[in-house]
Structure formats: C-alpha cells, structure tokens
PDB file of C-alpha atoms in Angstrom:
ATOM      1  CA  UNK A 264       0.011  -0.025   0.007  1.00 44.00           C
ATOM      2  CA  UNK A 265       1.566   3.326  -1.041  1.00 42.00           C
ATOM      3  CA  UNK A 266       0.566   6.868  -1.682  1.00 49.00           C
ATOM      4  CA  UNK A 267       2.347   9.592  -3.606  1.00 47.00           C
ATOM      5  CA  UNK A 268       3.323  12.712  -1.780  1.00 52.00           C
ATOM      6  CA  UNK A 269       4.287  16.138  -2.984  1.00 46.00           C
ATOM      7  CA  UNK A 270       6.784  15.992  -5.834  1.00 46.00           C
ATOM      8  CA  UNK A 271      10.430  16.313  -4.896  1.00 41.00           C
ATOM      9  CA  UNK A 272      12.143  18.848  -7.139  1.00 41.00           C
ATOM     10  CA  UNK A 273      15.734  18.151  -8.076  1.00 39.00           C
ATOM     11  CA  UNK A 274      17.562  20.899  -9.871  1.00 40.00           C
ATOM     12  CA  UNK A 275      20.586  20.665 -12.081  1.00 36.00           C
ATOM     13  CA  UNK A 276      22.029  23.998 -13.094  1.00 36.00           C
ATOM     14  CA  UNK A 277      24.913  25.288 -15.087  1.00 38.00           C
ATOM     15  CA  UNK A 278      26.026  28.712 -16.141  1.00 40.00           C
ATOM     16  CA  UNK A 279      26.728  30.068 -19.590  1.00 40.00           C
ATOM     17  CA  UNK A 280      28.718  33.238 -20.065  1.00 41.00           C
ATOM     18  CA  UNK A 281      28.604  35.430 -23.129  1.00 42.00           C
ATOM     19  CA  UNK A 282      30.837  38.434 -23.793  1.00 41.00           C
ATOM     20  CA  UNK A 283      30.240  41.261 -26.209  1.00 44.00           C
ATOM     21  CA  UNK A 284      33.131  43.462 -27.264  1.00 38.00           C
ATOM     22  CA  UNK A 285      32.576  46.875 -28.787  1.00 44.00           C
ATOM     23  CA  UNK A 286      35.226  49.115 -30.378  1.00 43.00           C
ATOM     24  CA  UNK A 287      34.996  52.791 -31.187  1.00 44.00           C
ATOM     25  CA  UNK A 288      37.283  55.397 -32.722  1.00 47.00           C
ATOM     26  CA  UNK A 289      39.851  56.891 -30.396  1.00 46.00           C
ATOM     27  CA  UNK A 290      38.398  60.378 -30.813  1.00 49.00           C
ATOM     28  CA  UNK A 291      34.906  59.289 -30.028  1.00 49.00           C
ATOM     29  CA  UNK A 292      35.513  58.274 -26.430  1.00 50.00           C
ATOM     30  CA  UNK A 293      36.652  55.099 -24.738  1.00 50.00           C
ATOM     31  CA  UNK A 294      38.803  52.922 -26.972  1.00 47.00           C
ATOM     32  CA  UNK A 295      37.153  49.745 -25.830  1.00 49.00           C
ATOM     33  CA  UNK A 296      33.943  48.759 -24.126  1.00 46.00           C
ATOM     34  CA  UNK A 297      33.211  45.277 -22.792  1.00 46.00           C
ATOM     35  CA  UNK A 298      29.991  43.860 -21.528  1.00 47.00           C
ATOM     36  CA  UNK A 299      29.611  40.419 -19.999  1.00 48.00           C
ATOM     37  CA  UNK A 300      26.351  38.631 -19.516  1.00 49.00           C
ATOM     38  CA  UNK A 301      25.739  35.608 -17.310  1.00 51.00           C
ATOM     39  CA  UNK A 302      22.747  33.373 -17.715  1.00 49.00           C
ATOM     40  CA  UNK A 303      21.792  30.490 -15.517  1.00 53.00           C
ATOM     41  CA  UNK A 304      20.022  27.579 -17.070  1.00 50.00           C
ATOM     42  CA  UNK A 305      18.029  25.287 -14.808  1.00 52.00           C
ATOM     43  CA  UNK A 306      16.931  21.785 -15.688  1.00 52.00           C
ATOM     44  CA  UNK A 307      14.279  20.676 -13.221  1.00 51.00           C
ATOM     45  CA  UNK A 308      13.226  17.098 -12.900  1.00 50.00           C
ATOM     46  CA  UNK A 309      10.273  15.904 -10.862  1.00 52.00           C
ATOM     47  CA  UNK A 310      10.088  12.645  -8.978  1.00 56.00           C
ATOM     48  CA  UNK A 311       7.711  11.201  -6.443  1.00 59.00           C
ATOM     49  CA  UNK A 312       8.188   8.840  -3.551  1.00 62.00           C
ATOM     50  CA  UNK A 313       5.803   6.496  -1.771  1.00 61.00           C
ATOM     51  CA  UNK A 314       4.764   6.557   1.874  1.00 58.00           C
ATOM     52  CA  UNK A 315       5.419   3.602   4.095  1.00 67.00           C
ATOM     53  CA  UNK A 316       2.618   1.957   6.084  1.00 69.00           C
ATOM     54  CA  UNK A 317       3.637   3.793   9.229  1.00 76.00           C
ATOM     55  CA  UNK A 318       3.673   7.123   7.326  1.00 73.00           C
ATOM     56  CA  UNK A 319       0.254   6.346   5.943  1.00 73.00           C
ATOM     57  CA  UNK A 320      -1.067   5.675   9.442  1.00 77.00           C
ATOM     58  CA  UNK A 321       0.378   8.976  10.628  1.00 80.00           C
ATOM     59  CA  UNK A 322      -1.289  10.690   7.674  1.00 82.00           C
ATOM     60  CA  UNK A 323      -4.682   9.248   8.637  1.00 85.00           C
ATOM     61  CA  UNK A 324      -4.122  10.377  12.202  1.00 89.00           C
ATOM     62  CA  UNK A 325      -3.194  13.948  11.121  1.00 93.00           C
ATOM     63  CA  UNK A 326      -6.158  14.419   8.733  1.00 96.00           C
ATOM     64  CA  UNK A 327      -8.907  12.456  10.393  1.00 96.00           C
ATOM     65  CA  UNK A 328     -11.795  14.415  11.853  1.00 96.00           C
ATOM     66  CA  UNK A 329     -12.078  14.206  15.611  1.00 95.00           C
ATOM     67  CA  UNK A 330     -15.302  13.087  17.285  1.00 94.00           C
ATOM     68  CA  UNK A 331     -17.534  16.102  17.825  1.00 93.00           C
ATOM     69  CA  UNK A 332     -15.278  18.363  15.739  1.00 95.00           C
ATOM     70  CA  UNK A 333     -17.187  20.743  13.453  1.00 95.00           C
ATOM     71  CA  UNK A 334     -16.498  20.028   9.811  1.00 96.00           C
ATOM     72  CA  UNK A 335     -15.287  23.571   9.142  1.00 96.00           C
ATOM     73  CA  UNK A 336     -12.901  23.405  12.069  1.00 96.00           C
ATOM     74  CA  UNK A 337     -11.653  20.084  10.746  1.00 97.00           C
ATOM     75  CA  UNK A 338     -11.012  21.538   7.313  1.00 98.00           C
ATOM     76  CA  UNK A 339      -8.969  24.397   8.728  1.00 98.00           C
ATOM     77  CA  UNK A 340      -6.960  21.933  10.783  1.00 98.00           C
ATOM     78  CA  UNK A 341      -6.251  19.942   7.590  1.00 97.00           C
ATOM     79  CA  UNK A 342      -4.999  23.096   5.921  1.00 98.00           C
ATOM     80  CA  UNK A 343      -2.737  23.930   8.881  1.00 97.00           C
ATOM     81  CA  UNK A 344      -1.440  20.355   8.826  1.00 96.00           C
ATOM     82  CA  UNK A 345      -0.240  20.721   5.206  1.00 95.00           C
ATOM     83  CA  UNK A 346      -3.048  19.179   3.148  1.00 95.00           C
ATOM     84  CA  UNK A 347      -2.150  21.504   0.236  1.00 94.00           C
ATOM     85  CA  UNK A 348       1.339  19.945  -0.093  1.00 92.00           C
ATOM     86  CA  UNK A 349       0.152  16.361  -0.570  1.00 89.00           C
ATOM     87  CA  UNK A 350      -0.485  15.295  -4.177  1.00 88.00           C
ATOM     88  CA  UNK A 351      -2.734  12.236  -4.394  1.00 87.00           C
ATOM     89  CA  UNK A 352      -4.205  10.248  -7.252  1.00 86.00           C
ATOM     90  CA  UNK A 353      -7.752   8.984  -6.866  1.00 85.00           C
ATOM     91  CA  UNK A 354      -6.895   5.440  -5.934  1.00 83.00           C
ATOM     92  CA  UNK A 355      -4.324   6.693  -3.447  1.00 84.00           C
ATOM     93  CA  UNK A 356      -6.802   9.089  -1.810  1.00 86.00           C
ATOM     94  CA  UNK A 357      -9.201   6.194  -1.286  1.00 86.00           C
ATOM     95  CA  UNK A 358      -6.550   4.375   0.691  1.00 85.00           C
ATOM     96  CA  UNK A 359      -6.810   7.014   3.412  1.00 88.00           C
ATOM     97  CA  UNK A 360     -10.106   5.589   4.483  1.00 85.00           C
ATOM     98  CA  UNK A 361     -12.706   7.643   6.368  1.00 89.00           C
ATOM     99  CA  UNK A 362     -11.271  11.059   7.082  1.00 93.00           C
ATOM    100  CA  UNK A 363     -14.387  13.167   7.463  1.00 93.00           C
ATOM    101  CA  UNK A 364     -16.565  10.633   9.339  1.00 89.00           C
ATOM    102  CA  UNK A 365     -19.090  11.247   6.604  1.00 83.00           C
ATOM    103  CA  UNK A 366     -19.561   8.631   3.903  1.00 77.00           C
ATOM    104  CA  UNK A 367     -20.566  11.063   1.176  1.00 89.00           C
ATOM    105  CA  UNK A 368     -17.565  13.318   1.664  1.00 93.00           C
ATOM    106  CA  UNK A 369     -15.105  10.458   1.992  1.00 92.00           C
ATOM    107  CA  UNK A 370     -16.357   8.893  -1.219  1.00 92.00           C
ATOM    108  CA  UNK A 371     -16.031  12.188  -3.074  1.00 93.00           C
ATOM    109  CA  UNK A 372     -12.431  12.705  -1.811  1.00 92.00           C
ATOM    110  CA  UNK A 373     -11.324   9.714  -3.864  1.00 89.00           C
ATOM    111  CA  UNK A 374     -13.034  10.874  -7.095  1.00 90.00           C
ATOM    112  CA  UNK A 375     -10.893  11.807 -10.069  1.00 87.00           C
ATOM    113  CA  UNK A 376      -7.791   9.834 -11.027  1.00 82.00           C
ATOM    114  CA  UNK A 377      -5.425  12.722 -11.918  1.00 87.00           C
ATOM    115  CA  UNK A 378      -3.134  13.802  -9.112  1.00 86.00           C
ATOM    116  CA  UNK A 379      -4.437  16.680  -7.049  1.00 90.00           C
ATOM    117  CA  UNK A 380      -3.586  18.063  -3.671  1.00 92.00           C
ATOM    118  CA  UNK A 381      -5.474  16.642  -0.724  1.00 94.00           C
ATOM    119  CA  UNK A 382      -6.689  20.141   0.043  1.00 96.00           C
ATOM    120  CA  UNK A 383      -8.326  20.519  -3.365  1.00 95.00           C
ATOM    121  CA  UNK A 384      -9.891  17.077  -2.958  1.00 95.00           C
ATOM    122  CA  UNK A 385     -11.329  18.055   0.410  1.00 96.00           C
ATOM    123  CA  UNK A 386     -12.769  21.323  -0.917  1.00 97.00           C
ATOM    124  CA  UNK A 387     -14.246  19.546  -3.999  1.00 95.00           C
ATOM    125  CA  UNK A 388     -15.790  16.846  -1.832  1.00 96.00           C
ATOM    126  CA  UNK A 389     -17.334  19.427   0.517  1.00 96.00           C
ATOM    127  CA  UNK A 390     -18.817  21.347  -2.403  1.00 95.00           C
ATOM    128  CA  UNK A 391     -20.285  18.123  -3.824  1.00 95.00           C
ATOM    129  CA  UNK A 392     -21.804  17.189  -0.460  1.00 94.00           C
ATOM    130  CA  UNK A 393     -23.023  20.757   0.246  1.00 94.00           C
ATOM    131  CA  UNK A 394     -23.748  22.472  -3.070  1.00 94.00           C
ATOM    132  CA  UNK A 395     -24.732  25.751  -1.406  1.00 93.00           C
ATOM    133  CA  UNK A 396     -22.975  27.670   1.346  1.00 91.00           C
ATOM    134  CA  UNK A 397     -26.208  27.898   3.334  1.00 90.00           C
ATOM    135  CA  UNK A 398     -26.231  24.091   3.549  1.00 91.00           C
ATOM    136  CA  UNK A 399     -23.317  24.142   5.924  1.00 92.00           C
ATOM    137  CA  UNK A 400     -24.742  24.812   9.433  1.00 88.00           C
ATOM    138  CA  UNK A 401     -22.090  26.707  11.347  1.00 89.00           C
ATOM    139  CA  UNK A 402     -23.096  28.445  14.575  1.00 87.00           C
ATOM    140  CA  UNK A 403     -20.209  28.560  17.001  1.00 87.00           C
ATOM    141  CA  UNK A 404     -20.538  30.071  20.435  1.00 86.00           C
ATOM    142  CA  UNK A 405     -19.175  33.406  21.573  1.00 90.00           C
ATOM    143  CA  UNK A 406     -15.414  33.643  21.333  1.00 91.00           C
ATOM    144  CA  UNK A 407     -13.709  34.779  24.533  1.00 89.00           C
ATOM    145  CA  UNK A 408     -10.088  35.375  23.548  1.00 91.00           C
ATOM    146  CA  UNK A 409      -8.549  37.119  20.548  1.00 92.00           C
ATOM    147  CA  UNK A 410      -6.912  33.931  19.345  1.00 93.00           C
ATOM    148  CA  UNK A 411     -10.288  32.193  19.307  1.00 94.00           C
ATOM    149  CA  UNK A 412     -11.728  35.164  17.434  1.00 94.00           C
ATOM    150  CA  UNK A 413      -9.004  34.855  14.806  1.00 96.00           C
ATOM    151  CA  UNK A 414      -9.692  31.102  14.603  1.00 96.00           C
ATOM    152  CA  UNK A 415     -13.327  31.893  13.947  1.00 96.00           C
ATOM    153  CA  UNK A 416     -12.425  34.415  11.240  1.00 96.00           C
ATOM    154  CA  UNK A 417     -10.181  31.827   9.520  1.00 97.00           C
ATOM    155  CA  UNK A 418     -12.976  29.274   9.630  1.00 97.00           C
ATOM    156  CA  UNK A 419     -15.279  31.771   7.944  1.00 96.00           C
ATOM    157  CA  UNK A 420     -12.589  32.048   5.274  1.00 97.00           C
ATOM    158  CA  UNK A 421     -12.665  28.270   4.778  1.00 97.00           C
ATOM    159  CA  UNK A 422     -16.388  28.514   4.013  1.00 96.00           C
ATOM    160  CA  UNK A 423     -15.553  31.063   1.310  1.00 95.00           C
ATOM    161  CA  UNK A 424     -12.813  28.894  -0.145  1.00 96.00           C
ATOM    162  CA  UNK A 425     -15.081  25.848  -0.514  1.00 96.00           C
ATOM    163  CA  UNK A 426     -17.227  27.651  -3.054  1.00 95.00           C
ATOM    164  CA  UNK A 427     -14.570  29.210  -5.300  1.00 93.00           C
ATOM    165  CA  UNK A 428     -14.006  27.901  -8.828  1.00 92.00           C
ATOM    166  CA  UNK A 429     -11.391  25.179  -8.216  1.00 88.00           C
ATOM    167  CA  UNK A 430     -10.788  24.901 -11.979  1.00 85.00           C
ATOM    168  CA  UNK A 431      -9.566  28.490 -12.097  1.00 86.00           C
ATOM    169  CA  UNK A 432      -5.908  28.596 -11.118  1.00 80.00           C
ATOM    170  CA  UNK A 433      -6.327  32.264 -10.087  1.00 84.00           C
ATOM    171  CA  UNK A 434      -8.841  31.325  -7.370  1.00 86.00           C
ATOM    172  CA  UNK A 435      -7.502  31.759  -3.848  1.00 87.00           C
ATOM    173  CA  UNK A 436      -7.666  28.469  -1.976  1.00 94.00           C
ATOM    174  CA  UNK A 437      -5.517  29.666   0.915  1.00 97.00           C
ATOM    175  CA  UNK A 438      -7.915  30.692   3.754  1.00 97.00           C
ATOM    176  CA  UNK A 439      -5.431  33.269   5.036  1.00 97.00           C
ATOM    177  CA  UNK A 440      -5.332  34.994   1.651  1.00 95.00           C
ATOM    178  CA  UNK A 441      -9.093  35.281   1.324  1.00 94.00           C
ATOM    179  CA  UNK A 442     -10.431  38.869   1.394  1.00 92.00           C
ATOM    180  CA  UNK A 443     -12.013  39.685   4.703  1.00 93.00           C
ATOM    181  CA  UNK A 444     -15.413  40.986   3.561  1.00 90.00           C
ATOM    182  CA  UNK A 445     -17.720  43.170   5.610  1.00 89.00           C
ATOM    183  CA  UNK A 446     -20.244  40.336   6.119  1.00 91.00           C
ATOM    184  CA  UNK A 447     -17.392  38.217   7.521  1.00 93.00           C
ATOM    185  CA  UNK A 448     -16.298  41.010   9.847  1.00 91.00           C
ATOM    186  CA  UNK A 449     -19.899  41.561  10.947  1.00 91.00           C
ATOM    187  CA  UNK A 450     -20.182  37.921  11.914  1.00 93.00           C
ATOM    188  CA  UNK A 451     -16.911  38.168  13.839  1.00 93.00           C
ATOM    189  CA  UNK A 452     -18.230  41.144  15.823  1.00 92.00           C
ATOM    190  CA  UNK A 453     -21.634  39.548  16.442  1.00 92.00           C
ATOM    191  CA  UNK A 454     -19.969  36.480  17.947  1.00 92.00           C
ATOM    192  CA  UNK A 455     -17.656  38.464  20.219  1.00 90.00           C
ATOM    193  CA  UNK A 456     -18.315  39.188  23.866  1.00 85.00           C
ATOM    194  CA  UNK A 457     -19.913  42.581  24.446  1.00 83.00           C
ATOM    195  CA  UNK A 458     -16.738  44.064  25.846  1.00 77.00           C
ATOM    196  CA  UNK A 459     -14.885  43.265  22.579  1.00 81.00           C
ATOM    197  CA  UNK A 460     -17.813  43.746  20.203  1.00 83.00           C
ATOM    198  CA  UNK A 461     -18.214  47.449  21.006  1.00 80.00           C
ATOM    199  CA  UNK A 462     -14.574  48.138  20.217  1.00 78.00           C
ATOM    200  CA  UNK A 463     -14.354  45.959  17.146  1.00 82.00           C
ATOM    201  CA  UNK A 464     -17.503  47.450  15.681  1.00 78.00           C
ATOM    202  CA  UNK A 465     -15.812  50.800  15.112  1.00 73.00           C
ATOM    203  CA  UNK A 466     -12.720  49.270  13.474  1.00 70.00           C
ATOM    204  CA  UNK A 467     -12.800  49.497   9.665  1.00 65.00           C
ATOM    205  CA  UNK A 468     -10.465  49.707   6.726  1.00 64.00           C
ATOM    206  CA  UNK A 469      -9.865  52.709   4.513  1.00 62.00           C
ATOM    207  CA  UNK A 470      -9.617  50.944   1.169  1.00 60.00           C
ATOM    208  CA  UNK A 471     -12.675  49.835  -0.665  1.00 64.00           C
ATOM    209  CA  UNK A 472     -11.366  46.305  -0.737  1.00 73.00           C
ATOM    210  CA  UNK A 473     -11.000  44.742   2.692  1.00 81.00           C
ATOM    211  CA  UNK A 474      -7.758  43.275   3.963  1.00 91.00           C
ATOM    212  CA  UNK A 475      -6.910  39.614   3.638  1.00 94.00           C
ATOM    213  CA  UNK A 476      -7.758  37.382   6.592  1.00 96.00           C
ATOM    214  CA  UNK A 477      -4.103  37.226   7.473  1.00 96.00           C
ATOM    215  CA  UNK A 478      -3.859  41.034   7.517  1.00 93.00           C
ATOM    216  CA  UNK A 479      -7.045  41.287   9.574  1.00 92.00           C
ATOM    217  CA  UNK A 480      -5.634  38.754  12.052  1.00 94.00           C
ATOM    218  CA  UNK A 481      -2.470  40.883  12.387  1.00 93.00           C
ATOM    219  CA  UNK A 482      -4.576  43.955  13.031  1.00 89.00           C
ATOM    220  CA  UNK A 483      -6.540  42.117  15.702  1.00 91.00           C
ATOM    221  CA  UNK A 484      -3.347  41.007  17.443  1.00 92.00           C
ATOM    222  CA  UNK A 485      -2.027  44.598  17.355  1.00 89.00           C
ATOM    223  CA  UNK A 486      -5.280  45.818  18.792  1.00 86.00           C
ATOM    224  CA  UNK A 487      -5.126  43.268  21.599  1.00 86.00           C
ATOM    225  CA  UNK A 488      -1.532  44.275  22.330  1.00 85.00           C
ATOM    226  CA  UNK A 489      -2.477  47.943  22.524  1.00 82.00           C
ATOM    227  CA  UNK A 490      -5.353  47.142  24.867  1.00 77.00           C
ATOM    228  CA  UNK A 491      -3.039  45.026  27.060  1.00 62.00           C
ATOM    229  CA  UNK A 492      -0.431  47.811  27.109  1.00 54.00           C
ATOM    230  CA  UNK A 493      -3.073  50.331  28.182  1.00 50.00           C
ATOM    231  CA  UNK A 494      -4.320  47.966  30.895  1.00 44.00           C
ATOM    232  CA  UNK A 495      -0.794  47.414  32.197  1.00 44.00           C
ATOM    233  CA  UNK A 496      -0.189  51.169  32.282  1.00 49.00           C
ATOM    234  CA  UNK A 497      -3.449  51.719  34.165  1.00 47.00           C
ATOM    235  CA  UNK A 498      -2.566  49.024  36.708  1.00 44.00           C
ATOM    236  CA  UNK A 499       0.913  50.490  37.151  1.00 55.00           C
ATOM    237  CA  UNK A 500      -0.510  54.005  37.686  1.00 56.00           C
ATOM    238  CA  UNK A 501      -3.071  52.667  40.177  1.00 54.00           C
ATOM    239  CA  UNK A 502      -0.339  50.858  42.018  1.00 54.00           C
ATOM    240  CA  UNK A 503       1.688  54.024  42.299  1.00 59.00           C
ATOM    241  CA  UNK A 504      -1.313  55.973  43.547  1.00 57.00           C
ATOM    242  CA  UNK A 505      -2.001  53.352  46.177  1.00 52.00           C
ATOM    243  CA  UNK A 506       1.658  53.509  47.248  1.00 60.00           C
ATOM    244  CA  UNK A 507       1.468  57.281  47.639  1.00 61.00           C
ATOM    245  CA  UNK A 508      -1.734  56.904  49.606  1.00 55.00           C
ATOM    246  CA  UNK A 509      -0.049  54.503  52.053  1.00 57.00           C
ATOM    247  CA  UNK A 510       2.841  56.933  52.459  1.00 62.00           C
ATOM    248  CA  UNK A 511       0.496  59.823  53.154  1.00 62.00           C
ATOM    249  CA  UNK A 512      -1.365  57.650  55.615  1.00 64.00           C
ATOM    250  CA  UNK A 513       1.802  56.730  57.458  1.00 64.00           C
ATOM    251  CA  UNK A 514       2.745  60.410  57.828  1.00 61.00           C
ATOM    252  CA  UNK A 515      -0.647  61.285  59.321  1.00 56.00           C
ATOM    253  CA  UNK A 516      -0.621  58.516  61.947  1.00 52.00           C
ATOM    254  CA  UNK A 517       1.872  60.196  64.402  1.00 55.00           C
ATOM    255  CA  UNK A 518      -0.180  63.408  64.342  1.00 50.00           C
ATOM    256  CA  UNK A 519      -3.331  61.465  65.137  1.00 53.00           C
ATOM    257  CA  UNK A 520      -1.488  59.635  67.944  1.00 52.00           C
ATOM    258  CA  UNK A 521      -0.282  62.920  69.464  1.00 53.00           C
ATOM    259  CA  UNK A 522      -3.761  64.372  69.389  1.00 48.00           C
ATOM    260  CA  UNK A 523      -5.145  61.278  71.095  1.00 55.00           C
ATOM    261  CA  UNK A 524      -2.468  61.497  73.805  1.00 52.00           C
ATOM    262  CA  UNK A 525      -3.271  65.181  74.493  1.00 54.00           C
ATOM    263  CA  UNK A 526      -6.964  64.394  74.753  1.00 56.00           C
ATOM    264  CA  UNK A 527      -6.169  61.526  77.125  1.00 58.00           C
ATOM    265  CA  UNK A 528      -4.050  63.793  79.357  1.00 58.00           C
ATOM    266  CA  UNK A 529      -6.829  66.436  79.479  1.00 56.00           C
ATOM    267  CA  UNK A 530      -9.401  63.820  80.417  1.00 58.00           C
ATOM    268  CA  UNK A 531      -7.145  62.516  83.253  1.00 57.00           C
ATOM    269  CA  UNK A 532      -6.584  66.063  84.600  1.00 51.00           C
ATOM    270  CA  UNK A 533     -10.293  66.770  84.581  1.00 54.00           C
ATOM    271  CA  UNK A 534     -11.026  63.608  86.478  1.00 56.00           C
ATOM    272  CA  UNK A 535      -8.450  64.498  89.134  1.00 56.00           C
ATOM    273  CA  UNK A 536      -9.988  67.995  89.416  1.00 55.00           C
ATOM    274  CA  UNK A 537     -13.442  66.501  90.054  1.00 52.00           C
ATOM    275  CA  UNK A 538     -12.073  64.218  92.710  1.00 54.00           C
ATOM    276  CA  UNK A 539     -10.288  67.052  94.473  1.00 55.00           C
TER     277      UNK A 539
END
C-alpha cells in the first residue's frame, strides 16, 4: 500500500557566459567597451516517492476528523497540517479511508484519477456534499479570547474557499489570503463578547477592498496588544497611587497619635479635678 506525496524537485544547473566586445574610434570616447552577460539555465526534474505503512497511518491520524469536531474546524486543521502539499491520485486518496466521518464526503475525496492536492480534494468533496454555502450549518458560540476570534475568522474564510471555482488557477484556496469581507467582519463582531464587540464594531479599513484574513488577524493582534499595554499602564498607575496613599497615611498617623495622647491627658486632669 503506497501513496504519492508532494513532488520532490531536483535541480541541475549550469552557467553560460557570453561576452560582447565593442570598439569605437579613439576620438569618439573610450577605446574599448566590454559587457559580460551571465545566464543560469536550470533543468528541473520531478520525482515522487511512496509513503510507508507507518507514514500512511500517521497521515490518517493527522487528517482524520475528531469526534464532535465541526466540519469547518476540521477543514482548517487539515489546511494547517499541510493538506495542500500532498499530491494524491484518486486510488491513493481512497486508501486514506474515512477522514471526514461522513460517507458522502469520504467517497467524493477519492473521485478523479489525476493527481491533485489533498486540500483541493477536500474542498471539492465538501462542495459536492453541500452544493450551497447555506447548507453548511455553522453556529459557533461566543469567542472569549482574541486567538479564538482569529480562529473563527479563519474558519469563515474556509467557508468562502469551498465555493470558489477550483478549476480556475487564479482562485485563492488559501484561507489566510481570502479577502475579509464586511459580512465576515460583521459575523466576527456579532460572535464576540460585548466588551470586545463594542470596540471591534468601530474598526474599519480605509480601502474599498477589505484586507486579507491574514492582515485582519495581524490587526486584531495589534489591537489586543495595545489594549493590554493600556491595561498594564493603568494598573501601574493605580499601584503608584496606592503607594502614595499609604505613604500619606503613614505620615498622618503620628499626628493622630499625638492628638489622642493630649486628649487623654486632658481627660485625666479633669477627672483629678473633680475628685479634688
């Protein structure tokens, strides 16, 4: 049992030099001009290797959907695990067995004999199983950290990638390179906690075209860092104020003690006067 993986490129290169010599009259300028050009020719050969049984088992483990894992989350994990770098023929893809835990999708993954990346096979199988984007039910809960918010945004990008034209080589199939549209941003804000939603709602981009998901993720991390820095500064300032308050309090204690002692002495004198 074997499966082809991404082609291994072996390059053989050599250099060819060409020289051009130009002569001019002595009165016209330099007596001799020389120009040398260098060109590198590359001969690239492509070979494939086969996976061993242990490698195939590891591959199943890496790309199998976990119990209870949402199908969109699973797809993003496959992308992050390198599904786009694995070239598989149809019969080889079938040898991976049940990856999605869904018979219809697993059957579609093995369709088509020409070699294609596992990522393209997964996207094609999803589109065959769910012809319309609305067919994929995806309602995650509120995200509570910025990293979970970025994860949610990337999963929204996976939904977009499923329904691009896979036959068009210009189509973006990298979730991180998908344009972050306003509807996607709106969903991100709506699924944020109220404390984050109010701040994110006012964030926008100047250009007509939105940033890529990767750029939006970078902006979110920068925003979180700025918020964290402001919080740390506020805590530091509060700590300094509390320290000053304690110092002021310590200075006022001896005065209060002296006043109490004077009052005590007066009370004692008055008591002795009454007794006399």
